Amino acid sequence: RAWVAQACADADRGVIECRMCRRRGALDEAVTLWRNGVLVFALCDRCTRSNDVLIRATDAGIEVRGRARGPLIVRAGA
């Protein structure tokens, strides 16, 4: 819920935080999911290019699953 509140405030300013990598970027460089006028999920273009993502509605809310298309390489300071 805290992410949703912050994301909606950020979206009003044209920025968003990716739910996968936590990188902040421009709203127009992200895939967003809105429900009843509220931003509920966002992925930056970089994460959508490197992952297959499934988003679907469930009885409990929204389910999001992701699978990397290649190995994940994490570098210090990146």
PDB file of C-alpha atoms in Angstrom:
ATOM      1  CA  ARG A   1       0.000   0.000   0.000  1.00  0.00           C
ATOM      2  CA  ALA A   2       2.865   2.353   0.736  1.00  0.00           C
ATOM      3  CA  TRP A   3       4.289   1.777  -2.772  1.00  0.00           C
ATOM      4  CA  VAL A   4       0.884   2.523  -4.322  1.00  0.00           C
ATOM      5  CA  ALA A   5       0.523   5.793  -2.429  1.00  0.00           C
ATOM      6  CA  GLN A   6       4.055   6.900  -3.322  1.00  0.00           C
ATOM      7  CA  ALA A   7       3.663   5.732  -6.942  1.00  0.00           C
ATOM      8  CA  CYS A   8       0.478   7.758  -7.412  1.00  0.00           C
ATOM      9  CA  ALA A   9       2.162  10.866  -5.991  1.00  0.00           C
ATOM     10  CA  ASP A  10       5.210  10.295  -8.220  1.00  0.00           C
ATOM     11  CA  ALA A  11       3.031   9.642 -11.285  1.00  0.00           C
ATOM     12  CA  ASP A  12       1.444  13.058 -10.819  1.00  0.00           C
ATOM     13  CA  ARG A  13       4.976  14.463 -11.280  1.00  0.00           C
ATOM     14  CA  GLY A  14       5.664  12.222 -14.309  1.00  0.00           C
ATOM     15  CA  VAL A  15       8.083   9.790 -12.631  1.00  0.00           C
ATOM     16  CA  ILE A  16       7.777   6.183 -11.460  1.00  0.00           C
ATOM     17  CA  GLU A  17       9.735   3.585  -9.501  1.00  0.00           C
ATOM     18  CA  CYS A  18      10.039   0.171 -11.149  1.00  0.00           C
ATOM     19  CA  ARG A  19       8.667  -2.634  -8.953  1.00  0.00           C
ATOM     20  CA  MET A  20      11.409  -5.021 -10.131  1.00  0.00           C
ATOM     21  CA  CYS A  21      14.651  -3.050 -10.087  1.00  0.00           C
ATOM     22  CA  ARG A  22      13.497  -0.052  -8.000  1.00  0.00           C
ATOM     23  CA  ARG A  23      15.021   2.319 -10.547  1.00  0.00           C
ATOM     24  CA  ARG A  24      13.268   5.665 -10.869  1.00  0.00           C
ATOM     25  CA  GLY A  25      12.514   6.968 -14.320  1.00  0.00           C
ATOM     26  CA  ALA A  26      10.078   8.834 -16.507  1.00  0.00           C
ATOM     27  CA  LEU A  27       6.484   7.645 -16.514  1.00  0.00           C
ATOM     28  CA  ASP A  28       6.506   7.489 -20.304  1.00  0.00           C
ATOM     29  CA  GLU A  29       9.392   4.975 -20.151  1.00  0.00           C
ATOM     30  CA  ALA A  30       7.435   2.400 -18.152  1.00  0.00           C
ATOM     31  CA  VAL A  31       4.616  -0.091 -18.494  1.00  0.00           C
ATOM     32  CA  THR A  32       1.972   0.742 -15.917  1.00  0.00           C
ATOM     33  CA  LEU A  33      -1.127  -0.990 -14.609  1.00  0.00           C
ATOM     34  CA  TRP A  34      -3.937   1.191 -13.286  1.00  0.00           C
ATOM     35  CA  ARG A  35      -7.049  -0.074 -11.501  1.00  0.00           C
ATOM     36  CA  ASN A  36      -9.984   2.198 -10.691  1.00  0.00           C
ATOM     37  CA  GLY A  37      -7.799   5.231 -11.354  1.00  0.00           C
ATOM     38  CA  VAL A  38      -5.028   4.060  -9.003  1.00  0.00           C
ATOM     39  CA  LEU A  39      -1.557   3.032 -10.153  1.00  0.00           C
ATOM     40  CA  VAL A  40      -1.033  -0.513  -8.864  1.00  0.00           C
ATOM     41  CA  PHE A  41       2.060  -1.727 -10.720  1.00  0.00           C
ATOM     42  CA  ALA A  42       4.862  -0.342 -12.886  1.00  0.00           C
ATOM     43  CA  LEU A  43       7.838  -1.799 -14.736  1.00  0.00           C
ATOM     44  CA  CYS A  44      10.563   0.205 -16.424  1.00  0.00           C
ATOM     45  CA  ASP A  45      11.224  -0.434 -20.103  1.00  0.00           C
ATOM     46  CA  ARG A  46      14.597  -1.992 -19.219  1.00  0.00           C
ATOM     47  CA  CYS A  47      12.946  -4.678 -17.067  1.00  0.00           C
ATOM     48  CA  THR A  48      10.220  -5.385 -19.629  1.00  0.00           C
ATOM     49  CA  ARG A  49      12.883  -5.907 -22.309  1.00  0.00           C
ATOM     50  CA  SER A  50      14.784  -8.448 -20.207  1.00  0.00           C
ATOM     51  CA  ASN A  51      11.870 -10.303 -18.548  1.00  0.00           C
ATOM     52  CA  ASP A  52       8.688 -12.060 -19.572  1.00  0.00           C
ATOM     53  CA  VAL A  53       5.993 -10.707 -17.260  1.00  0.00           C
ATOM     54  CA  LEU A  54       2.500 -12.075 -16.672  1.00  0.00           C
ATOM     55  CA  ILE A  55      -0.076  -9.898 -14.931  1.00  0.00           C
ATOM     56  CA  ARG A  56      -3.524 -11.256 -14.195  1.00  0.00           C
ATOM     57  CA  ALA A  57      -6.476 -10.489 -11.978  1.00  0.00           C
ATOM     58  CA  THR A  58      -7.319 -12.946  -9.194  1.00  0.00           C
ATOM     59  CA  ASP A  59      -9.984 -13.058  -6.514  1.00  0.00           C
ATOM     60  CA  ALA A  60      -7.418 -11.734  -4.020  1.00  0.00           C
ATOM     61  CA  GLY A  61      -6.151  -8.901  -6.251  1.00  0.00           C
ATOM     62  CA  ILE A  62      -3.493  -8.859  -8.948  1.00  0.00           C
ATOM     63  CA  GLU A  63      -0.896 -11.557  -9.503  1.00  0.00           C
ATOM     64  CA  VAL A  64       2.398 -10.657 -11.170  1.00  0.00           C
ATOM     65  CA  ARG A  65       4.925 -13.260 -12.266  1.00  0.00           C
ATOM     66  CA  GLY A  66       8.184 -12.645 -14.052  1.00  0.00           C
ATOM     67  CA  ARG A  67      10.837 -14.782 -15.681  1.00  0.00           C
ATOM     68  CA  ALA A  68      14.210 -13.479 -16.803  1.00  0.00           C
ATOM     69  CA  ARG A  69      15.011 -14.110 -20.453  1.00  0.00           C
ATOM     70  CA  GLY A  70      18.706 -14.491 -19.623  1.00  0.00           C
ATOM     71  CA  PRO A  71      21.021 -14.658 -16.628  1.00  0.00           C
ATOM     72  CA  LEU A  72      20.835 -11.880 -14.068  1.00  0.00           C
ATOM     73  CA  ILE A  73      24.234 -10.299 -13.508  1.00  0.00           C
ATOM     74  CA  VAL A  74      24.524  -8.009 -10.512  1.00  0.00           C
ATOM     75  CA  ARG A  75      27.538  -5.700 -10.267  1.00  0.00           C
ATOM     76  CA  ALA A  76      28.586  -3.710  -7.239  1.00  0.00           C
ATOM     77  CA  GLY A  77      27.797  -0.035  -7.660  1.00  0.00           C
ATOM     78  CA  ALA A  78      25.444  -0.614 -10.586  1.00  0.00           C
TER      79      ALA A  78
END
